[in-house]
PDB file of C-alpha atoms in Angstrom:
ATOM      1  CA  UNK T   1      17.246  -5.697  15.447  1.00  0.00           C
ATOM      2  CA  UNK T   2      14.474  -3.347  13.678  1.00  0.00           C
ATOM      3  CA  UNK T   3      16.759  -2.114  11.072  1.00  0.00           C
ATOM      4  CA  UNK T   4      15.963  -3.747   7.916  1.00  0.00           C
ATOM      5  CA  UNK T   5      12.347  -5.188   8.334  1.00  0.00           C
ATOM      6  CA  UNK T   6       9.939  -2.852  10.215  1.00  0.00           C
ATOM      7  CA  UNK T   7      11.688   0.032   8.757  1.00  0.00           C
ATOM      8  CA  UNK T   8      10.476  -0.890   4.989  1.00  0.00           C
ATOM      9  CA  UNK T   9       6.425  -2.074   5.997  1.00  0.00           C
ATOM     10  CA  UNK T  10       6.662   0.896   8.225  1.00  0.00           C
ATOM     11  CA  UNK T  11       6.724   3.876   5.755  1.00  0.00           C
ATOM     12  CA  UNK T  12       4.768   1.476   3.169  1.00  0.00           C
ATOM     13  CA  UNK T  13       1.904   1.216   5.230  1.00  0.00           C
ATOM     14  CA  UNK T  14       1.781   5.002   6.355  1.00  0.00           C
ATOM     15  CA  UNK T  15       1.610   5.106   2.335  1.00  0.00           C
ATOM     16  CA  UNK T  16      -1.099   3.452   1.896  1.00  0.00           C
ATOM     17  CA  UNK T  17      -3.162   4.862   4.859  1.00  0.00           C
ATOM     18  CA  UNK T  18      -1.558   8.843   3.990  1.00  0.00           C
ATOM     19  CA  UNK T  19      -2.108   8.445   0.008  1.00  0.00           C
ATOM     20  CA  UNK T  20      -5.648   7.735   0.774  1.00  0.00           C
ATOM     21  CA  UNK T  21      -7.057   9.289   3.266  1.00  0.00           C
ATOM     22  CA  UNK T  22      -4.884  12.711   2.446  1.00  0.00           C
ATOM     23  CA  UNK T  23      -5.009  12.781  -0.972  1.00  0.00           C
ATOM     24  CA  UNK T  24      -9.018  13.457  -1.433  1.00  0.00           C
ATOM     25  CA  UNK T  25      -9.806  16.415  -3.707  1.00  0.00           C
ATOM     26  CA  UNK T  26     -13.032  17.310  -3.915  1.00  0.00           C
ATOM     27  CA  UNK T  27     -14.249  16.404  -7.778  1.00  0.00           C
ATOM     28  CA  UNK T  28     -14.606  19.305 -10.152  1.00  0.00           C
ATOM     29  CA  UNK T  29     -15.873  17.785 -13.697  1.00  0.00           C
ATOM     30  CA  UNK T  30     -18.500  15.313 -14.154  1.00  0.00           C
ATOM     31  CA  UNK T  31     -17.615  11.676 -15.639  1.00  0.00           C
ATOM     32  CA  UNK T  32     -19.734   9.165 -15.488  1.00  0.00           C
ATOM     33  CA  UNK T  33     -17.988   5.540 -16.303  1.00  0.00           C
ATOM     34  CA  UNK T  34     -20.373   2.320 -17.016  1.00  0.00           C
ATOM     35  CA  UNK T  35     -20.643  -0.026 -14.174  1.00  0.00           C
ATOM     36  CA  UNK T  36     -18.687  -2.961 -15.311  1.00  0.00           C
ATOM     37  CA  UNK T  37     -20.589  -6.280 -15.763  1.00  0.00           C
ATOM     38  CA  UNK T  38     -19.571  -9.647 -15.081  1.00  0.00           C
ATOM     39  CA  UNK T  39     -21.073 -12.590 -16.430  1.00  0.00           C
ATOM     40  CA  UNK T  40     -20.209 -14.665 -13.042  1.00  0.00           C
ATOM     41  CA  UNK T  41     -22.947 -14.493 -10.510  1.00  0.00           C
ATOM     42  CA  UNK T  42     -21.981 -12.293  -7.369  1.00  0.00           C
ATOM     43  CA  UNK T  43     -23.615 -13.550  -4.318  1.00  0.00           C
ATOM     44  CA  UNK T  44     -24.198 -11.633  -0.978  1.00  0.00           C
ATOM     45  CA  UNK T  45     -21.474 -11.393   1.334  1.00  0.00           C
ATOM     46  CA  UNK T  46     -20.884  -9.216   4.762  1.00  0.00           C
ATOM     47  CA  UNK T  47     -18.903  -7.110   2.718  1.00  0.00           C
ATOM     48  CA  UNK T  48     -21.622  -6.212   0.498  1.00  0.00           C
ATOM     49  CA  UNK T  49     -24.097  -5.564   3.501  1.00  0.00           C
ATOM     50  CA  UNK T  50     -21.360  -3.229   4.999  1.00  0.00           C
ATOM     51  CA  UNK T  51     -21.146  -0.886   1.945  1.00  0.00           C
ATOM     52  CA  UNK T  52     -25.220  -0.805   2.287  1.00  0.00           C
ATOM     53  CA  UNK T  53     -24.760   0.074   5.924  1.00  0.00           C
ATOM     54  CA  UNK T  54     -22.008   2.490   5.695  1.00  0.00           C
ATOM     55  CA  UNK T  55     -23.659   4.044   2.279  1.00  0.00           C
ATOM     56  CA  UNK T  56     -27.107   4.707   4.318  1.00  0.00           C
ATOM     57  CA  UNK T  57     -25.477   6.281   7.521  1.00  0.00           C
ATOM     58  CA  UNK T  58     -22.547   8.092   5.589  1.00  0.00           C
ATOM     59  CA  UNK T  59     -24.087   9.023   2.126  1.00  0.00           C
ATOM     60  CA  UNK T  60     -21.514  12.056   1.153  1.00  0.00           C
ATOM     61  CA  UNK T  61     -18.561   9.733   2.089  1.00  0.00           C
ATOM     62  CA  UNK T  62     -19.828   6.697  -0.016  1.00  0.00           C
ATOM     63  CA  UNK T  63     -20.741   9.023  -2.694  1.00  0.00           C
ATOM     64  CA  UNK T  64     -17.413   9.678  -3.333  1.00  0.00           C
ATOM     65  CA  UNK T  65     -16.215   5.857  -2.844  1.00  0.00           C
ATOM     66  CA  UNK T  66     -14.716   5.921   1.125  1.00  0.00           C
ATOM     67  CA  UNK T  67     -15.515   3.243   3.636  1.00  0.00           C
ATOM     68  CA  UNK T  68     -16.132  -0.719   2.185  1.00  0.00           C
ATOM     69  CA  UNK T  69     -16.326   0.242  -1.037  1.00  0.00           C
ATOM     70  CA  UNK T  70     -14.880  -1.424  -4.136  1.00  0.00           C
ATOM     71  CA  UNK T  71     -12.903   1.744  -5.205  1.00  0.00           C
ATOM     72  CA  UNK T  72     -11.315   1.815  -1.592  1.00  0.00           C
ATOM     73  CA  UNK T  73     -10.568  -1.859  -1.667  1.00  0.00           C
ATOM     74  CA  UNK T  74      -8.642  -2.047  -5.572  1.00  0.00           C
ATOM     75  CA  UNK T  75      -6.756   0.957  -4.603  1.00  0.00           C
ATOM     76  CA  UNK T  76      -5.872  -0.374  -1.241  1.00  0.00           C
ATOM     77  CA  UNK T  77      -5.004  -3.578  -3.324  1.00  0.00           C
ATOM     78  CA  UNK T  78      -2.471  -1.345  -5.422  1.00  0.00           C
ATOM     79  CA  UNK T  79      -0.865  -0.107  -2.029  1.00  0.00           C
ATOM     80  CA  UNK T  80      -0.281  -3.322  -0.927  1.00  0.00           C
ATOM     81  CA  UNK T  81       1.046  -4.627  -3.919  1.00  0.00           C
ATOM     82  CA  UNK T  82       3.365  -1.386  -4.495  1.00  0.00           C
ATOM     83  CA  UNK T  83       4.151  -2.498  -1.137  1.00  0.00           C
ATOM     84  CA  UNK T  84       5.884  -5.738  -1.878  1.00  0.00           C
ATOM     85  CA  UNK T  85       7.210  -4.002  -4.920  1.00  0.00           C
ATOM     86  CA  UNK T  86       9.268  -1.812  -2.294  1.00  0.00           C
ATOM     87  CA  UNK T  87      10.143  -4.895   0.521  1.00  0.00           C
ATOM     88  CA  UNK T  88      11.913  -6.688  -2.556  1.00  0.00           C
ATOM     89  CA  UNK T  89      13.522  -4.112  -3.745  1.00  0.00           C
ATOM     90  CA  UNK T  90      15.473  -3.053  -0.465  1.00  0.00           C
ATOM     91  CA  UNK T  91      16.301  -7.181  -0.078  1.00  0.00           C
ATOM     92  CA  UNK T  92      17.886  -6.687  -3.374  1.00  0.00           C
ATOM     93  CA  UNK T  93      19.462  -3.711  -2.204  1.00  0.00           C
ATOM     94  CA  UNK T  94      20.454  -5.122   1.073  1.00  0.00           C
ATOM     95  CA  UNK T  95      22.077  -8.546  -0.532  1.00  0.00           C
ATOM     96  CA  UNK T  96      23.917  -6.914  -2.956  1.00  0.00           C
ATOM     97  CA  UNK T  97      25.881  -4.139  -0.296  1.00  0.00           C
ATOM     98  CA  UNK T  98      23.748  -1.362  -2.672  1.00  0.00           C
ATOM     99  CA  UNK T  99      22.846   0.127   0.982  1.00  0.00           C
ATOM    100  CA  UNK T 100      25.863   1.991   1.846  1.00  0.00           C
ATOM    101  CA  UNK T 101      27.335   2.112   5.061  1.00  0.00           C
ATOM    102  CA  UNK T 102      23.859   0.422   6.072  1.00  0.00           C
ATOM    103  CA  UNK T 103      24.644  -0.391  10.062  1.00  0.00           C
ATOM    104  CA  UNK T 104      26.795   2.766  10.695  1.00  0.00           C
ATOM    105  CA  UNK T 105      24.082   5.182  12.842  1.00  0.00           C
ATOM    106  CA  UNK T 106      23.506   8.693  11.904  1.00  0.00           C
ATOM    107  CA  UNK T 107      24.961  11.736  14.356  1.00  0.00           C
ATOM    108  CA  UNK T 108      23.204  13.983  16.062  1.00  0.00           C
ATOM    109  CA  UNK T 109      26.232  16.317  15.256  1.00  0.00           C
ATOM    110  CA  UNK T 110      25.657  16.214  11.593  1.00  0.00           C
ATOM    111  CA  UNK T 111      21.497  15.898  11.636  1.00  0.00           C
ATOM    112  CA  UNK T 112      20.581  17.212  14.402  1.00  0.00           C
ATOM    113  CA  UNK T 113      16.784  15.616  16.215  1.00  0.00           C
ATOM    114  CA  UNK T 114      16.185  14.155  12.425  1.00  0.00           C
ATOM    115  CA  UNK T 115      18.765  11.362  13.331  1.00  0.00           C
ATOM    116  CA  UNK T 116      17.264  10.287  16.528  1.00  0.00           C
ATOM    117  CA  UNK T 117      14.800   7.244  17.324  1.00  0.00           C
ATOM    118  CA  UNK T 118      14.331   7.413  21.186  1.00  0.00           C
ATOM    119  CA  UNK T 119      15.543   6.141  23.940  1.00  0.00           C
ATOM    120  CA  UNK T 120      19.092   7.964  23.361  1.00  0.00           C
ATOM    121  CA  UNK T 121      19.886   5.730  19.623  1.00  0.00           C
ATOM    122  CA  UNK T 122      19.898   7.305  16.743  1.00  0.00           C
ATOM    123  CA  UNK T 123      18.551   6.051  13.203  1.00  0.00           C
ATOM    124  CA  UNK T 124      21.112   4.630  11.220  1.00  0.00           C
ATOM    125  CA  UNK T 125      22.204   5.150   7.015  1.00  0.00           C
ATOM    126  CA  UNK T 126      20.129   2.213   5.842  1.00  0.00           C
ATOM    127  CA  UNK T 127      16.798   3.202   7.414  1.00  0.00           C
ATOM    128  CA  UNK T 128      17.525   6.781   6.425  1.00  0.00           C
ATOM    129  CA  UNK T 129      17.935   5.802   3.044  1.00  0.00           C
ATOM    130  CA  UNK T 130      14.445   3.506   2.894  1.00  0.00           C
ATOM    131  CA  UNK T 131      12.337   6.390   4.524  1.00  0.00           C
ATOM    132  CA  UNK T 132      13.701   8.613   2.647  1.00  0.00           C
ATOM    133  CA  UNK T 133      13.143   6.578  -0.558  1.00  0.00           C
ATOM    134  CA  UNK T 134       9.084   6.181   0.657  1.00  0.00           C
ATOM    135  CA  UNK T 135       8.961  10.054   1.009  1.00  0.00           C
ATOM    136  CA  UNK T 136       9.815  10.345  -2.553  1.00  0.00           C
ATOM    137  CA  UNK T 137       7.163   7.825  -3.568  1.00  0.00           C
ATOM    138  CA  UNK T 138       4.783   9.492  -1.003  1.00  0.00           C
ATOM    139  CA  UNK T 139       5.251  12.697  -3.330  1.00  0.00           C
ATOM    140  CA  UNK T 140       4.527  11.099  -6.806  1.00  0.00           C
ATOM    141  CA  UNK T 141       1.471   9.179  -4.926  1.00  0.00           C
ATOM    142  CA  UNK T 142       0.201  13.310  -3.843  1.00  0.00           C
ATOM    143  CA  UNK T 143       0.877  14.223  -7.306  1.00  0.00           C
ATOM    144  CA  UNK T 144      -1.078  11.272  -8.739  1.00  0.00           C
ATOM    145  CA  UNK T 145      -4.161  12.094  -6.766  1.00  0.00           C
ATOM    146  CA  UNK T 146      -3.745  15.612  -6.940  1.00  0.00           C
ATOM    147  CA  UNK T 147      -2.636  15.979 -10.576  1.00  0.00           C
ATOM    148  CA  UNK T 148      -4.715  15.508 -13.753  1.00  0.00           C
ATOM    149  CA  UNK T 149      -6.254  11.923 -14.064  1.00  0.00           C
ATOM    150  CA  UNK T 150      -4.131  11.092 -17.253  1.00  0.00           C
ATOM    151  CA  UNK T 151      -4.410   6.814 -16.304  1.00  0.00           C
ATOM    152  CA  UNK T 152      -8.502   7.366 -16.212  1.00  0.00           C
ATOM    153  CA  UNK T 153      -8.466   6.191 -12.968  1.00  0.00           C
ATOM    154  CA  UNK T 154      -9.403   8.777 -10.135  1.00  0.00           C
ATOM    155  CA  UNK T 155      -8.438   7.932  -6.519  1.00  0.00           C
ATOM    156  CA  UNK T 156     -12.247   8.727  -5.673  1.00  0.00           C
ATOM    157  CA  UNK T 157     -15.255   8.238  -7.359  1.00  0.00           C
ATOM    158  CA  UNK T 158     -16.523  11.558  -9.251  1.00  0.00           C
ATOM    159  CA  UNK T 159     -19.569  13.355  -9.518  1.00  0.00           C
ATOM    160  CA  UNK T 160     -22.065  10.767 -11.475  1.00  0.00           C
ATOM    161  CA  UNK T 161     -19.353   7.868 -11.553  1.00  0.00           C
ATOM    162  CA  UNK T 162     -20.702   4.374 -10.557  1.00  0.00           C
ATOM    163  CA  UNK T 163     -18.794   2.218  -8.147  1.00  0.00           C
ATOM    164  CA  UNK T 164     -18.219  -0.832  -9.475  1.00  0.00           C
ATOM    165  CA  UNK T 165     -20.760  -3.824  -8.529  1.00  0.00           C
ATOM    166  CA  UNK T 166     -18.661  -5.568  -5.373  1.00  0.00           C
ATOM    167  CA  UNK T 167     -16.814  -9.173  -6.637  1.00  0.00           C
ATOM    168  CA  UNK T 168     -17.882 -11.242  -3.259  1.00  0.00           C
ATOM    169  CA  UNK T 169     -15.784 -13.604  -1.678  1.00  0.00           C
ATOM    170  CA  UNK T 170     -13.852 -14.448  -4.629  1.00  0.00           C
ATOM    171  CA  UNK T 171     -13.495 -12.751  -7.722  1.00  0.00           C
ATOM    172  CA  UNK T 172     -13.830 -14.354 -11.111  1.00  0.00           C
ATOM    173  CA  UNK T 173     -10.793 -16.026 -12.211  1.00  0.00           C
ATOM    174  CA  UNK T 174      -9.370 -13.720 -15.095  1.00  0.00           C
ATOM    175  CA  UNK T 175      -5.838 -14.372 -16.754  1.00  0.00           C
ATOM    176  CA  UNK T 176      -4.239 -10.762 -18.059  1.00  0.00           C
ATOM    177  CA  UNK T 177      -4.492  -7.511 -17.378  1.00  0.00           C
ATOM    178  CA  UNK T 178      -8.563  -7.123 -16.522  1.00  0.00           C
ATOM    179  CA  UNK T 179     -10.179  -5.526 -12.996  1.00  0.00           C
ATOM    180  CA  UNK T 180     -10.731  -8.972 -11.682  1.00  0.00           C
ATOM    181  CA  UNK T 181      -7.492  -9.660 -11.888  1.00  0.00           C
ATOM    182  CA  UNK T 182      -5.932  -6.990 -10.191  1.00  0.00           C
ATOM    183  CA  UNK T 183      -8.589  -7.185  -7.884  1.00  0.00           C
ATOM    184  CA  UNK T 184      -7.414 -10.433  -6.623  1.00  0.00           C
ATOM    185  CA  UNK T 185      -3.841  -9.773  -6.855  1.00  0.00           C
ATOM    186  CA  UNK T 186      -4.525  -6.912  -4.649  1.00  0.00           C
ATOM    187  CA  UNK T 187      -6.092  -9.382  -2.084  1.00  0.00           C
ATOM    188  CA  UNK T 188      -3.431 -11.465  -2.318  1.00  0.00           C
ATOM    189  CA  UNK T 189      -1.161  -8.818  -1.517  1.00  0.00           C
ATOM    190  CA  UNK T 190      -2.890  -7.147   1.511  1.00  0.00           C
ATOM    191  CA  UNK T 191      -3.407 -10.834   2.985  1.00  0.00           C
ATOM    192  CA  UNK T 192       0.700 -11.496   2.528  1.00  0.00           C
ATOM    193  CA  UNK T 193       0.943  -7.981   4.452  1.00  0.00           C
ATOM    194  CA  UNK T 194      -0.733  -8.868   7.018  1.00  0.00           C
ATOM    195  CA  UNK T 195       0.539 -12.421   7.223  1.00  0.00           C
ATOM    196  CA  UNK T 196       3.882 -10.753   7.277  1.00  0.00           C
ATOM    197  CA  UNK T 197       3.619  -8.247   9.870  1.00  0.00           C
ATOM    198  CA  UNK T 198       2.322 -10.824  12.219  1.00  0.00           C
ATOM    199  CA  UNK T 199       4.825 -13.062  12.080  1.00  0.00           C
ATOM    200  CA  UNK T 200       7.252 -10.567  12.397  1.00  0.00           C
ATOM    201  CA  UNK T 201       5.512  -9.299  15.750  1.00  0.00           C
ATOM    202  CA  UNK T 202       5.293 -12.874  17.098  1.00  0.00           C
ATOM    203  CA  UNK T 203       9.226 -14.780  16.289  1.00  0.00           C
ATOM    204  CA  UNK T 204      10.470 -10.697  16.818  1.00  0.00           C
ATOM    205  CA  UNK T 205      12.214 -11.682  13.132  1.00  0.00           C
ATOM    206  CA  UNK T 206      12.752  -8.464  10.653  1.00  0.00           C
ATOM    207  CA  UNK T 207       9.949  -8.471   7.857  1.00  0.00           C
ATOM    208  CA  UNK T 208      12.813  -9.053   5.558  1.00  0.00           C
ATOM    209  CA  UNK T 209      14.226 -11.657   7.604  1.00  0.00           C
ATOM    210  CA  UNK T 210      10.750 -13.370   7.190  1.00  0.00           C
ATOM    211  CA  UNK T 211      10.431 -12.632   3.223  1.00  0.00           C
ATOM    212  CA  UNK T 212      13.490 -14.164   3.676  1.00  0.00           C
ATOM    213  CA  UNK T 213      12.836 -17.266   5.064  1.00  0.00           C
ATOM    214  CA  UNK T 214       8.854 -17.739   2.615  1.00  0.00           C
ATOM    215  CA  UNK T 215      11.418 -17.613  -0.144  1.00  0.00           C
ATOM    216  CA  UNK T 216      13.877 -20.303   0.550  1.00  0.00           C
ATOM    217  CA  UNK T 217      16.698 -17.825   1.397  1.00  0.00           C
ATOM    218  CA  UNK T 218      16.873 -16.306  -2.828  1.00  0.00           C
ATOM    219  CA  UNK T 219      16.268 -12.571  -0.988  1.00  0.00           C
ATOM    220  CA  UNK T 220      18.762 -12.121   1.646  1.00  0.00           C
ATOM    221  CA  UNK T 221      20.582 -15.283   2.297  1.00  0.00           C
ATOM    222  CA  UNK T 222      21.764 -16.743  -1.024  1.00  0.00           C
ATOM    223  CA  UNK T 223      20.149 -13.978  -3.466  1.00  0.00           C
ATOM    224  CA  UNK T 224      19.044 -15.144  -7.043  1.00  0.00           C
ATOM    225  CA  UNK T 225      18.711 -11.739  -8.397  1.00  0.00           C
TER     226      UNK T 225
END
């Protein structure tokens, strides 16, 4: 049964790939932001000699921070992490019956080829409900990236900005709310993604059904929130 797992990494991921790769606007004001120093020594890595790579063969791209670049990589991190933000929430949802009428499939009479999967079956309320919920935060992601940069934080880099010098293998250990620290949260997160998703693929368990499990049962099974 795909209904409650693959349904909610799914959309998330297509969020985090759409959001950006999309959502690129070309810059059209000049800002220049310091690169930020760290007092920890950052050593050479094979991440590090991929951004050198990919900066001399694709110079417009890396000029505005795409490929292995540290701007790609912190808001990939924030995907991922908005990610597990979202899988939590619909376990919530799920244990506590807030997904209405959750296993009942949607009619083709009533939604017409929206309500159909493949393979003659048909989508049913509680998937509806989570992709429709992603579509929303697809929309305020657009808006983000399209919008005016009010958090100081542009989805690419601008005209004059500096990327920030890469963090090698492992980033300074920071308590609070600093770059370093969501740096490595955001690792953390894209590793538990993955970690996830494969698991999922190989026991052919829902990705809930697995959060499930790496939790002791307090999502899904005996819920402590």
């Amino acid at each position: 049964d795909l209904r409650a797992g693959r349904v909610v990494i799914v959309p998330v991921t297509m969020l985090a790939i759409s959001s950006f790769s999309l959502s690129f606007v070309p810059p059209m004001r000049a800002m220049v932001a310091p690169v930020q120093a760290r007092a920890s020594v950052v050593t050479a890595s094979i991440f590090e000699q991929a951004m050198k790579t990919y900066e001399a063969e694709n110079p417009w791209m890396a000029k505005y921070g795409f490929g292995p670049s540290v701007k790609a990589e912190r808001w990939n991190g924030r995907h991922a992490m908005f990610g597990w933000m979202a899988i939590l929430a619909t376990g919530v949802a799920k244990s506590h019956g807030l997904l209405p009428e959750g296993d009942i499939a949607l009619t083709y009479e009533d939604w017409g080829g929206l309500a159909q999967q493949g393979m003659n079956t048909y989508i049913s309320k509680e998937r509806a409900i989570i992709m429709i919920a992603h579509v929303h935060a697809l929309a305020f992601s657009f808006a983000a990236a399209f919008g005016p940069q009010v958090l100081g934080d542009s989805l690419t880099l601008l005209d004059g900005e500096k990327d920030e010098e890469p963090y090698g293998f492992m980033p300074p250990l920071q308590l609070g709310l600093t770059p370093a620290a969501e740096m490595a949260n955001g690792r953390v997160a894209m590793v538990g993604l993955i970690s996830v998703v494969a698991t999922s693929a190989i026991t052919g368990m829902d990705v809930l059904q697995v959060v499930d499990i790496g939790t002791g049962g307090n999502l899904l099974t005996h819920p402590m929130f």
